[in-house]
PDB file of N, CA and C in Angstrom:
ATOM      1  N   UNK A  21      57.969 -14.647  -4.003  1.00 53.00           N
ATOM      2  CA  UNK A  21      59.230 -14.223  -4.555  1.00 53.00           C
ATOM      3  C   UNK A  21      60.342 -14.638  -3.593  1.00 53.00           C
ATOM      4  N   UNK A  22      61.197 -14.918  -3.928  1.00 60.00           N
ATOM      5  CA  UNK A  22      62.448 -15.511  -3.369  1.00 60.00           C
ATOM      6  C   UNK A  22      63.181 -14.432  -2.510  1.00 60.00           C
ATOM      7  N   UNK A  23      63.988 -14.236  -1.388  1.00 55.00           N
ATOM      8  CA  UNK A  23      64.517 -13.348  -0.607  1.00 55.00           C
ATOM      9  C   UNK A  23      65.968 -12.427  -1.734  1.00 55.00           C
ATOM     10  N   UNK A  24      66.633 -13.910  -2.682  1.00 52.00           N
ATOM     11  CA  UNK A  24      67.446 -12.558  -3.113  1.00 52.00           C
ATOM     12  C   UNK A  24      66.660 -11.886  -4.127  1.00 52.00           C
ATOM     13  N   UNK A  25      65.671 -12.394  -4.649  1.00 54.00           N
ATOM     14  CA  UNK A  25      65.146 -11.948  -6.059  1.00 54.00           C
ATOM     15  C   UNK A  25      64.372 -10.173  -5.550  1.00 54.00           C
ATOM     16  N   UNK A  26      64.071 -10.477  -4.268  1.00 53.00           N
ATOM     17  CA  UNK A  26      63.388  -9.337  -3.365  1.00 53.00           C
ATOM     18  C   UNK A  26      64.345  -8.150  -3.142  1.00 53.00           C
ATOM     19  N   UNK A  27      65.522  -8.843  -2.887  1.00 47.00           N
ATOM     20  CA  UNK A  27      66.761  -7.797  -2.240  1.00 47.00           C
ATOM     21  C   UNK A  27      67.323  -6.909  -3.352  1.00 47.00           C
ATOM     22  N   UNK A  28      67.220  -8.088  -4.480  1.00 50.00           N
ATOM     23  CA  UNK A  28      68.045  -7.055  -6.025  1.00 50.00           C
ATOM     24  C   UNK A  28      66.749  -6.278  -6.540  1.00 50.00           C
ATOM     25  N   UNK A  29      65.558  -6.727  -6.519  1.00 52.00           N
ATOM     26  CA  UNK A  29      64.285  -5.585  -6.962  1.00 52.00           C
ATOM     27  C   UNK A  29      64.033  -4.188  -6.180  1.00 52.00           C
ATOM     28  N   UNK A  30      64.313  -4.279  -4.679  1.00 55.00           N
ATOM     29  CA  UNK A  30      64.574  -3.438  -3.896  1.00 55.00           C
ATOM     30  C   UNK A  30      65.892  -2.168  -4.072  1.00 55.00           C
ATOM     31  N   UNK A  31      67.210  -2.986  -4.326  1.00 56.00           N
ATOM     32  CA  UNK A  31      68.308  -2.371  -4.309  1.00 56.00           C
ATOM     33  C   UNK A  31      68.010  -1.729  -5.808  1.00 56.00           C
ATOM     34  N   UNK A  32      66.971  -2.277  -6.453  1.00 67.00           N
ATOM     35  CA  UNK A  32      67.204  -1.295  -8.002  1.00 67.00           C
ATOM     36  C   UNK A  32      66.065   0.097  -7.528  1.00 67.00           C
ATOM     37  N   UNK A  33      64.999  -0.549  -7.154  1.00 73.00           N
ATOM     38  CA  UNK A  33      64.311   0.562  -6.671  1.00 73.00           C
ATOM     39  C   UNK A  33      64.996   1.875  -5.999  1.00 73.00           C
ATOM     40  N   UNK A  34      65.144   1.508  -5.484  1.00 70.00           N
ATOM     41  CA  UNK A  34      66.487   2.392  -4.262  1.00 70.00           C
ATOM     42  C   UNK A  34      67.045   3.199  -5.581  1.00 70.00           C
ATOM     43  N   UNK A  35      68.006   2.800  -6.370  1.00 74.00           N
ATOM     44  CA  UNK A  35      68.913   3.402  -7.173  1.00 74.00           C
ATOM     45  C   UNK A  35      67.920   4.471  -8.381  1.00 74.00           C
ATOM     46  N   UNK A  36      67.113   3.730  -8.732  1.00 83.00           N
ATOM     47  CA  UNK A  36      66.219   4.245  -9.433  1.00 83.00           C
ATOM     48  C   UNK A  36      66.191   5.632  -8.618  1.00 83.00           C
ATOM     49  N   UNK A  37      64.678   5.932  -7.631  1.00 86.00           N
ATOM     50  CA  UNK A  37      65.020   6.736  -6.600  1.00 86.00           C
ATOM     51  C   UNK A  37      65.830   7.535  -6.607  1.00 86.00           C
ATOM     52  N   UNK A  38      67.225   7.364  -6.332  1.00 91.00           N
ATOM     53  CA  UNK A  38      68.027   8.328  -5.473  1.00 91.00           C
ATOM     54  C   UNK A  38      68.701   8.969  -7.233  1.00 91.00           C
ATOM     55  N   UNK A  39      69.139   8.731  -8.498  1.00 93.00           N
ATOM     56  CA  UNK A  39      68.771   9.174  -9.125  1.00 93.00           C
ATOM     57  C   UNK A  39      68.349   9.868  -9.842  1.00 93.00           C
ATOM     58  N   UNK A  40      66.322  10.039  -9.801  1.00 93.00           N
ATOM     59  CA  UNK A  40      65.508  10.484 -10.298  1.00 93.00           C
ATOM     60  C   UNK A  40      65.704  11.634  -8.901  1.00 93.00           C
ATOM     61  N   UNK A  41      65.609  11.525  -7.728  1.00 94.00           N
ATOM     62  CA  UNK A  41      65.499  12.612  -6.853  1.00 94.00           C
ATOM     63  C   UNK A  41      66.706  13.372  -6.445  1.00 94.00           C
ATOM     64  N   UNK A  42      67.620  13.214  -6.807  1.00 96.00           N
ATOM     65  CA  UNK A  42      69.420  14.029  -7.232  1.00 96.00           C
ATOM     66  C   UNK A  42      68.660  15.088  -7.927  1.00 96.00           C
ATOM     67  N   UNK A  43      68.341  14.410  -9.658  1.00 97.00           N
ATOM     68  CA  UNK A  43      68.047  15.437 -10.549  1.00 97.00           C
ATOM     69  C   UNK A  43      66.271  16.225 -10.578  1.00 97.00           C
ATOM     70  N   UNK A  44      65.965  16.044  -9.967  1.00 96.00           N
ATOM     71  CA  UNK A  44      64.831  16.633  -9.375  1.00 96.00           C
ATOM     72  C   UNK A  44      64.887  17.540  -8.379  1.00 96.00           C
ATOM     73  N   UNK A  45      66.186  17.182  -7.098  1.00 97.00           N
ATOM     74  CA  UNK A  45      66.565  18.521  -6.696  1.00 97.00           C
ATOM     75  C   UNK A  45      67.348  19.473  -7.345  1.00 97.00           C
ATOM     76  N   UNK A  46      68.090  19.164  -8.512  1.00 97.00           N
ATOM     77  CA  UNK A  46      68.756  19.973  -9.197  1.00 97.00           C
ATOM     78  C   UNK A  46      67.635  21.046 -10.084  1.00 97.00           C
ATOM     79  N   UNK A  47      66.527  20.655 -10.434  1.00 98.00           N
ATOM     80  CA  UNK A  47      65.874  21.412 -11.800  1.00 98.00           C
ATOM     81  C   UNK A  47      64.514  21.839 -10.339  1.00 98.00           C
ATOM     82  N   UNK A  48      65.088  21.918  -8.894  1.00 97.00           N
ATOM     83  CA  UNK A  48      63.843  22.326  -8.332  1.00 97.00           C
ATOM     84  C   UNK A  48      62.548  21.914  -8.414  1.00 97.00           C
ATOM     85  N   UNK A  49      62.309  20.450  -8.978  1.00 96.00           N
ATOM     86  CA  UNK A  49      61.163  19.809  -9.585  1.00 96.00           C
ATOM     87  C   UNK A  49      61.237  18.379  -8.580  1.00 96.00           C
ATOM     88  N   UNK A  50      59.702  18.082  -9.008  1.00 93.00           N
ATOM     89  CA  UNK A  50      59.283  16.375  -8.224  1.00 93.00           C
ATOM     90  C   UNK A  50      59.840  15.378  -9.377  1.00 93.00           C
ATOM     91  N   UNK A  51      60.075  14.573  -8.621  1.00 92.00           N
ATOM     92  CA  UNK A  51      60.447  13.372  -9.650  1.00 92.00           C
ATOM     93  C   UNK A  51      59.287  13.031 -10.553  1.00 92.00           C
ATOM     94  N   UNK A  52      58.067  13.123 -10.530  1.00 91.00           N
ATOM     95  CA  UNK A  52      57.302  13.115 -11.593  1.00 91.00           C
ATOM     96  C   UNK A  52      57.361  14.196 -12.584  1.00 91.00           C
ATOM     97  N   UNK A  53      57.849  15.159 -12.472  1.00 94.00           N
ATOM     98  CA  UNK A  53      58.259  16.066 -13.430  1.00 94.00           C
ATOM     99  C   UNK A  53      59.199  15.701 -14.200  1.00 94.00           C
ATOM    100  N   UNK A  54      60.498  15.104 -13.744  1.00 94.00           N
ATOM    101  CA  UNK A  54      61.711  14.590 -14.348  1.00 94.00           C
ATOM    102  C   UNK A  54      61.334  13.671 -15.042  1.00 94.00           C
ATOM    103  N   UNK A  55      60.538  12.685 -14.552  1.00 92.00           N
ATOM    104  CA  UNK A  55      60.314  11.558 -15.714  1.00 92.00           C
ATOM    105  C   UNK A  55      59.102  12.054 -16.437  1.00 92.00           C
ATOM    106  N   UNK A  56      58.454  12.839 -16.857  1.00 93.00           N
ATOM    107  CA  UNK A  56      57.612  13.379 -18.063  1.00 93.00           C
ATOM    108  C   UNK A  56      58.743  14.359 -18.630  1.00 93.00           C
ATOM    109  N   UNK A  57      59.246  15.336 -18.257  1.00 96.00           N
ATOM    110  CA  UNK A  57      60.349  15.653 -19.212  1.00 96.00           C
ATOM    111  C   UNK A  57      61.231  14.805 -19.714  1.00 96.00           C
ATOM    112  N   UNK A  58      61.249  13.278 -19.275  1.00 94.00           N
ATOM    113  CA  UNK A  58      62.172  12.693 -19.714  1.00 94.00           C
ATOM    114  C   UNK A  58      61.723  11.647 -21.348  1.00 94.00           C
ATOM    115  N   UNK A  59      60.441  11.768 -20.988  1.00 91.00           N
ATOM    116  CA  UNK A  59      59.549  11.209 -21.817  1.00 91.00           C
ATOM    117  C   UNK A  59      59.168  12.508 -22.746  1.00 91.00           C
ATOM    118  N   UNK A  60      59.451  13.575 -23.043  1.00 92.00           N
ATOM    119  CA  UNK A  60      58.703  14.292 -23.780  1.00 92.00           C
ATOM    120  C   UNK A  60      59.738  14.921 -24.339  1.00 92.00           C
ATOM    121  N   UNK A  61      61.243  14.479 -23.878  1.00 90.00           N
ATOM    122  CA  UNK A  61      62.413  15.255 -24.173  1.00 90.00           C
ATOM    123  C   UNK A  61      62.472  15.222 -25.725  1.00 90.00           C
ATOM    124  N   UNK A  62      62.409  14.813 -26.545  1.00 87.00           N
ATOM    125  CA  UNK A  62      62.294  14.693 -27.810  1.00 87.00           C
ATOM    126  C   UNK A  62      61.419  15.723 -28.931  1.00 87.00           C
ATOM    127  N   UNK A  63      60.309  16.073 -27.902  1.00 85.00           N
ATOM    128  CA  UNK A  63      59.611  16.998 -28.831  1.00 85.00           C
ATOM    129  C   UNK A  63      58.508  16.419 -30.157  1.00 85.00           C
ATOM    130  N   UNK A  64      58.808  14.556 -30.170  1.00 87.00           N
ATOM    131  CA  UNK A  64      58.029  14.245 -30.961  1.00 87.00           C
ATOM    132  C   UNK A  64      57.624  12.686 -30.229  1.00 87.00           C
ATOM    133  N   UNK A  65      57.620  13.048 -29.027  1.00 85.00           N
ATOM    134  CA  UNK A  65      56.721  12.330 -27.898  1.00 85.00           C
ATOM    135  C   UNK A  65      55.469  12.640 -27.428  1.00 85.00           C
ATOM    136  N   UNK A  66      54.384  12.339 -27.222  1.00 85.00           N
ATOM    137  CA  UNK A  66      53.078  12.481 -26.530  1.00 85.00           C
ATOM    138  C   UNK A  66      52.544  11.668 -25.387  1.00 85.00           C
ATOM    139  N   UNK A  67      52.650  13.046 -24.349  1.00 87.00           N
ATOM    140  CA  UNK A  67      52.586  11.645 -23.212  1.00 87.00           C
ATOM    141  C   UNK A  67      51.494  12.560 -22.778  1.00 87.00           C
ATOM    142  N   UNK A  68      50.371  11.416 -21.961  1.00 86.00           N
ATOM    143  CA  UNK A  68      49.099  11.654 -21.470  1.00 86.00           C
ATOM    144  C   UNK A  68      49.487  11.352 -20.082  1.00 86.00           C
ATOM    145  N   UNK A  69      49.917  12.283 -19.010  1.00 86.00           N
ATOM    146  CA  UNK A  69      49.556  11.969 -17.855  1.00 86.00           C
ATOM    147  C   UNK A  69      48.090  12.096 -17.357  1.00 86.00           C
ATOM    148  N   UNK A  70      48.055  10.822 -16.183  1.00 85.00           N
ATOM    149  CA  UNK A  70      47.040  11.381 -15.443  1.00 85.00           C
ATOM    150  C   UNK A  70      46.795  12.676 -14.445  1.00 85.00           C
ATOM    151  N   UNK A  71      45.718  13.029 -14.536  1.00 85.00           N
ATOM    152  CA  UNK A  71      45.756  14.286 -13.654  1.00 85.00           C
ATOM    153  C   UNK A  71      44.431  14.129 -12.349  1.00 85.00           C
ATOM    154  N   UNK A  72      44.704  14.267 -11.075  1.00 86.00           N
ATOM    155  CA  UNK A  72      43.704  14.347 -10.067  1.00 86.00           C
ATOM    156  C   UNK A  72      43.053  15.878 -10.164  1.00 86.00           C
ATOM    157  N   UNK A  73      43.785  16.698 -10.328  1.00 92.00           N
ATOM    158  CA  UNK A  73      43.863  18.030  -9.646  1.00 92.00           C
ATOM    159  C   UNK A  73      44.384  19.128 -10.545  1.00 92.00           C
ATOM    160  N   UNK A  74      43.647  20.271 -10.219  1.00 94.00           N
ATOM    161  CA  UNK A  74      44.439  21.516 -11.090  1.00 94.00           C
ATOM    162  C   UNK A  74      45.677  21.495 -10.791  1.00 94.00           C
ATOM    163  N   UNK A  75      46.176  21.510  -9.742  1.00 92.00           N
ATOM    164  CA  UNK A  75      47.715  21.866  -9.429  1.00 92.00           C
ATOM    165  C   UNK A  75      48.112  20.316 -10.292  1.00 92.00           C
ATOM    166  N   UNK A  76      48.144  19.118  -9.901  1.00 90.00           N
ATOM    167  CA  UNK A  76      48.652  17.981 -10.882  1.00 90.00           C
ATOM    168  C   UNK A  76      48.940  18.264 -12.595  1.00 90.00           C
ATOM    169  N   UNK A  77      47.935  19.281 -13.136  1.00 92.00           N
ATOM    170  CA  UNK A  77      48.052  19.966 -14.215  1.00 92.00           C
ATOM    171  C   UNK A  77      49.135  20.557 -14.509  1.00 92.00           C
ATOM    172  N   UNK A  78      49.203  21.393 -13.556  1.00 93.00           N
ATOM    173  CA  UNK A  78      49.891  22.995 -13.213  1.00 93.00           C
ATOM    174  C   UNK A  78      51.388  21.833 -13.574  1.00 93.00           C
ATOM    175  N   UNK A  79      51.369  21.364 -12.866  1.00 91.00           N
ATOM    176  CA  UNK A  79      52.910  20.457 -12.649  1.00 91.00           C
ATOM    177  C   UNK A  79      53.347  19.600 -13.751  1.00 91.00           C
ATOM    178  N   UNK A  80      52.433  19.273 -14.389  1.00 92.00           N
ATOM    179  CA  UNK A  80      52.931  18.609 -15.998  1.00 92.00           C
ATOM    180  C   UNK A  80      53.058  19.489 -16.498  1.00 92.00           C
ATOM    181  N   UNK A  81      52.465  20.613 -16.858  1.00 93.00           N
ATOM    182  CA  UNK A  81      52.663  21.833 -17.524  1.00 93.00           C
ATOM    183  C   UNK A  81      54.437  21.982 -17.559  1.00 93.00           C
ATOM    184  N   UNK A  82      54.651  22.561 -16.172  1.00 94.00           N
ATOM    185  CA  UNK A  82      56.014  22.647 -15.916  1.00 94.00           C
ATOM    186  C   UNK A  82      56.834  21.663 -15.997  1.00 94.00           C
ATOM    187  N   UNK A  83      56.719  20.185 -16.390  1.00 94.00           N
ATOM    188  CA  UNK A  83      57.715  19.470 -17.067  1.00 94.00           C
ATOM    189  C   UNK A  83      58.264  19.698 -18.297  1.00 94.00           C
ATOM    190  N   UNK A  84      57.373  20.441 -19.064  1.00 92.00           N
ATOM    191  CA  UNK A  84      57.349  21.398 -20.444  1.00 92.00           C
ATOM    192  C   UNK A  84      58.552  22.279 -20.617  1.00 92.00           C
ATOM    193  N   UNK A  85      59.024  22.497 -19.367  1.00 95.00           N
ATOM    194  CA  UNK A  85      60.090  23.491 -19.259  1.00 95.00           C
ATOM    195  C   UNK A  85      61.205  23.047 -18.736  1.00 95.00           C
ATOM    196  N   UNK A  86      61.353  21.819 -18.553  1.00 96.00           N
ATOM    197  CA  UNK A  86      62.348  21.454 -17.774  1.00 96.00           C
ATOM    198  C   UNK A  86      63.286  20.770 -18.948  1.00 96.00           C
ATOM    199  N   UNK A  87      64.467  21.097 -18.614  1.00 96.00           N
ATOM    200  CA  UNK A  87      65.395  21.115 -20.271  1.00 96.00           C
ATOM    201  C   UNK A  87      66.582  20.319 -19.860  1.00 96.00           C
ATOM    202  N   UNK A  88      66.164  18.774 -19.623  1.00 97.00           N
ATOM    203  CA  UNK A  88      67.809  17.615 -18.974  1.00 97.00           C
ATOM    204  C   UNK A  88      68.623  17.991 -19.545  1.00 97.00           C
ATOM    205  N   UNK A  89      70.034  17.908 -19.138  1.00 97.00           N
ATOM    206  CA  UNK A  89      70.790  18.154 -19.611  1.00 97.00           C
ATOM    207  C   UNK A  89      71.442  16.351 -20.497  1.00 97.00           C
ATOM    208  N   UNK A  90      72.257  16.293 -21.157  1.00 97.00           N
ATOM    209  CA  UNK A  90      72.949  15.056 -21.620  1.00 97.00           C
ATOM    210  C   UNK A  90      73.378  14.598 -20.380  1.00 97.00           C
ATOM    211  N   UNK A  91      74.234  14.893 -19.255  1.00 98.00           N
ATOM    212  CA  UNK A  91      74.509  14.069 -18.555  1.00 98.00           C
ATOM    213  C   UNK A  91      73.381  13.201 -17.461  1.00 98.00           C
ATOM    214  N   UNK A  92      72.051  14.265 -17.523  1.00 97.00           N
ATOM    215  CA  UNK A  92      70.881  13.851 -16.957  1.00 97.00           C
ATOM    216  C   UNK A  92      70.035  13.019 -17.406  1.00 97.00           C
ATOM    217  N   UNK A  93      69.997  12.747 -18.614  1.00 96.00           N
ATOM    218  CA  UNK A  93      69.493  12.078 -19.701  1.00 96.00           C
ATOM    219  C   UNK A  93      70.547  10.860 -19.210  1.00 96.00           C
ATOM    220  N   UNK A  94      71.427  10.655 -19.900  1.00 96.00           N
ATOM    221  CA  UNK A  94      72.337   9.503 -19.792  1.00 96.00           C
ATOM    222  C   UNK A  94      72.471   9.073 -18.054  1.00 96.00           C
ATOM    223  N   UNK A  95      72.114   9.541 -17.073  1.00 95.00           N
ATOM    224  CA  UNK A  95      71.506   9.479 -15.276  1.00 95.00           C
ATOM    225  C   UNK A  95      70.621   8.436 -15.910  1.00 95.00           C
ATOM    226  N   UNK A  96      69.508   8.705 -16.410  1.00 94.00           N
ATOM    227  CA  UNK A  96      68.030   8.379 -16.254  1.00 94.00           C
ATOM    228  C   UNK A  96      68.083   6.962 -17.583  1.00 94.00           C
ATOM    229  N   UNK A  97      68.481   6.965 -18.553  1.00 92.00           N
ATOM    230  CA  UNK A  97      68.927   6.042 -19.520  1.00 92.00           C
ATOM    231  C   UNK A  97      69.277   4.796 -18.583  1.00 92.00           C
ATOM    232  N   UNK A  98      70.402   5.311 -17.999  1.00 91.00           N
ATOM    233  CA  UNK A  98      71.367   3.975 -17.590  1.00 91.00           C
ATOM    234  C   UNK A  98      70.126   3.483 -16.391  1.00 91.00           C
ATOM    235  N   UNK A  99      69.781   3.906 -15.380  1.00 88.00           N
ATOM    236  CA  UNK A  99      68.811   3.055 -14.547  1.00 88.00           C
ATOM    237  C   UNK A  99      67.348   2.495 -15.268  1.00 88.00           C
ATOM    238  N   UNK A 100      67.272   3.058 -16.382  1.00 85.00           N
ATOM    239  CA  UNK A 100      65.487   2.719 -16.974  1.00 85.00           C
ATOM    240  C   UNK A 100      66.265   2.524 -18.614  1.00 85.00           C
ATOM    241  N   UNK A 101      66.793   1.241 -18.637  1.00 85.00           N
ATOM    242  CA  UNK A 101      66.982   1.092 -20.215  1.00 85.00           C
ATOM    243  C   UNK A 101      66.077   0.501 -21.251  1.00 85.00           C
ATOM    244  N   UNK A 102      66.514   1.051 -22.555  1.00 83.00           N
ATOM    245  CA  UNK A 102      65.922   0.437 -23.628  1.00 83.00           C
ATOM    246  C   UNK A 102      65.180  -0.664 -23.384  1.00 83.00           C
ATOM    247  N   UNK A 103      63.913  -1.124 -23.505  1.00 80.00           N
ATOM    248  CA  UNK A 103      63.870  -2.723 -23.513  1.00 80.00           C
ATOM    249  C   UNK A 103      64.362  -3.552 -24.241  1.00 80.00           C
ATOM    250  N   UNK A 104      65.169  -4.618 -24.208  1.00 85.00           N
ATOM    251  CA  UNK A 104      66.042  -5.495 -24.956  1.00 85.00           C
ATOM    252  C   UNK A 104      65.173  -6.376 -26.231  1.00 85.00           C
ATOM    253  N   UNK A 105      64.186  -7.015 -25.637  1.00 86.00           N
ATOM    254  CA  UNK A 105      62.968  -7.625 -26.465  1.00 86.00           C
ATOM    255  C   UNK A 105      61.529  -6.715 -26.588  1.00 86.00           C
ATOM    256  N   UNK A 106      60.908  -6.720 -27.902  1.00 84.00           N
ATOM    257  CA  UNK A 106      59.861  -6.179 -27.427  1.00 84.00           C
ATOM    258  C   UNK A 106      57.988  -6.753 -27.316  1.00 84.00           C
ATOM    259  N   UNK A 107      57.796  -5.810 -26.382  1.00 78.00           N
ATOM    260  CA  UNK A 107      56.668  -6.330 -25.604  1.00 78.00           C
ATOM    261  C   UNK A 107      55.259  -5.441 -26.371  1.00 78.00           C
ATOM    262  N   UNK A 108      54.426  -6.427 -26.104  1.00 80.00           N
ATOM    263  CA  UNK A 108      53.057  -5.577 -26.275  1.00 80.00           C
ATOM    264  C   UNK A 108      52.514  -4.934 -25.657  1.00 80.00           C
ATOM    265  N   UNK A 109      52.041  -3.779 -26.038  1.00 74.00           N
ATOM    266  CA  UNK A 109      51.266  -2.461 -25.131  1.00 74.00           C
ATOM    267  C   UNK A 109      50.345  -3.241 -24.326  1.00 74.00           C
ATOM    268  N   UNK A 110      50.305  -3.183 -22.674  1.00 73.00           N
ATOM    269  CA  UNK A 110      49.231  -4.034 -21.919  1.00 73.00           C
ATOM    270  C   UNK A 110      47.914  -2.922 -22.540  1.00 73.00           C
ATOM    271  N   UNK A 111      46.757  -3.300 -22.844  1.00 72.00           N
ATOM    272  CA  UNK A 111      45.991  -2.581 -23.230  1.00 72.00           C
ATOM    273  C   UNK A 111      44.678  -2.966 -22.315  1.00 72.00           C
ATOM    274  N   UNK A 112      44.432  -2.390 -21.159  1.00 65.00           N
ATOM    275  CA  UNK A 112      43.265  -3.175 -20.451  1.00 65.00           C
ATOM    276  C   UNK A 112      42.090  -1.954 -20.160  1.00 65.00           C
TER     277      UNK A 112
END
């Protein structure tokens, strides 16, 4: 990979990040909580996380309860958008 192609994948990472962990300290939650509530915000989403551990459980559970607000939603939108074209489910 090329040095700027590295620097702008990095600097999005970063933003991504800081972000997802703003509103994760706001709702007292891990950033994996924020993004399964963010994915389930709808109510007619089904998301299968993986789980290692009872507590890993315990903690999706409690994404269940976590209620973004619109301006948190529109946070998380603008860094992780729509995909423009669409792609096929990698299915491996």
């Amino acid at each position: 990979m090329q040095p700027i192609i590295l620097l702008v994948w990095s600097l999005s990472l970063v933003t991504k990040q800081n972000v997802l962990q703003d509103i994760a300290k706001k709702y007292n939650a891990d950033v994996f909580q924020i993004l399964l509530a963010w994915c389930i915000r709808n109510g007619q989403t089904i998301a299968i996380p993986q789980s290692g551990n009872a507590e890993h459980v315990i903690n999706n559970v409690k994404a269940a309860n976590i209620k973004l607000t619109e301006s948190d939603l529109a946070k998380i939108d603008a860094v992780y958008p729509e995909p423009s074209v669409s792609e096929p489910l990698a299915l491996w």
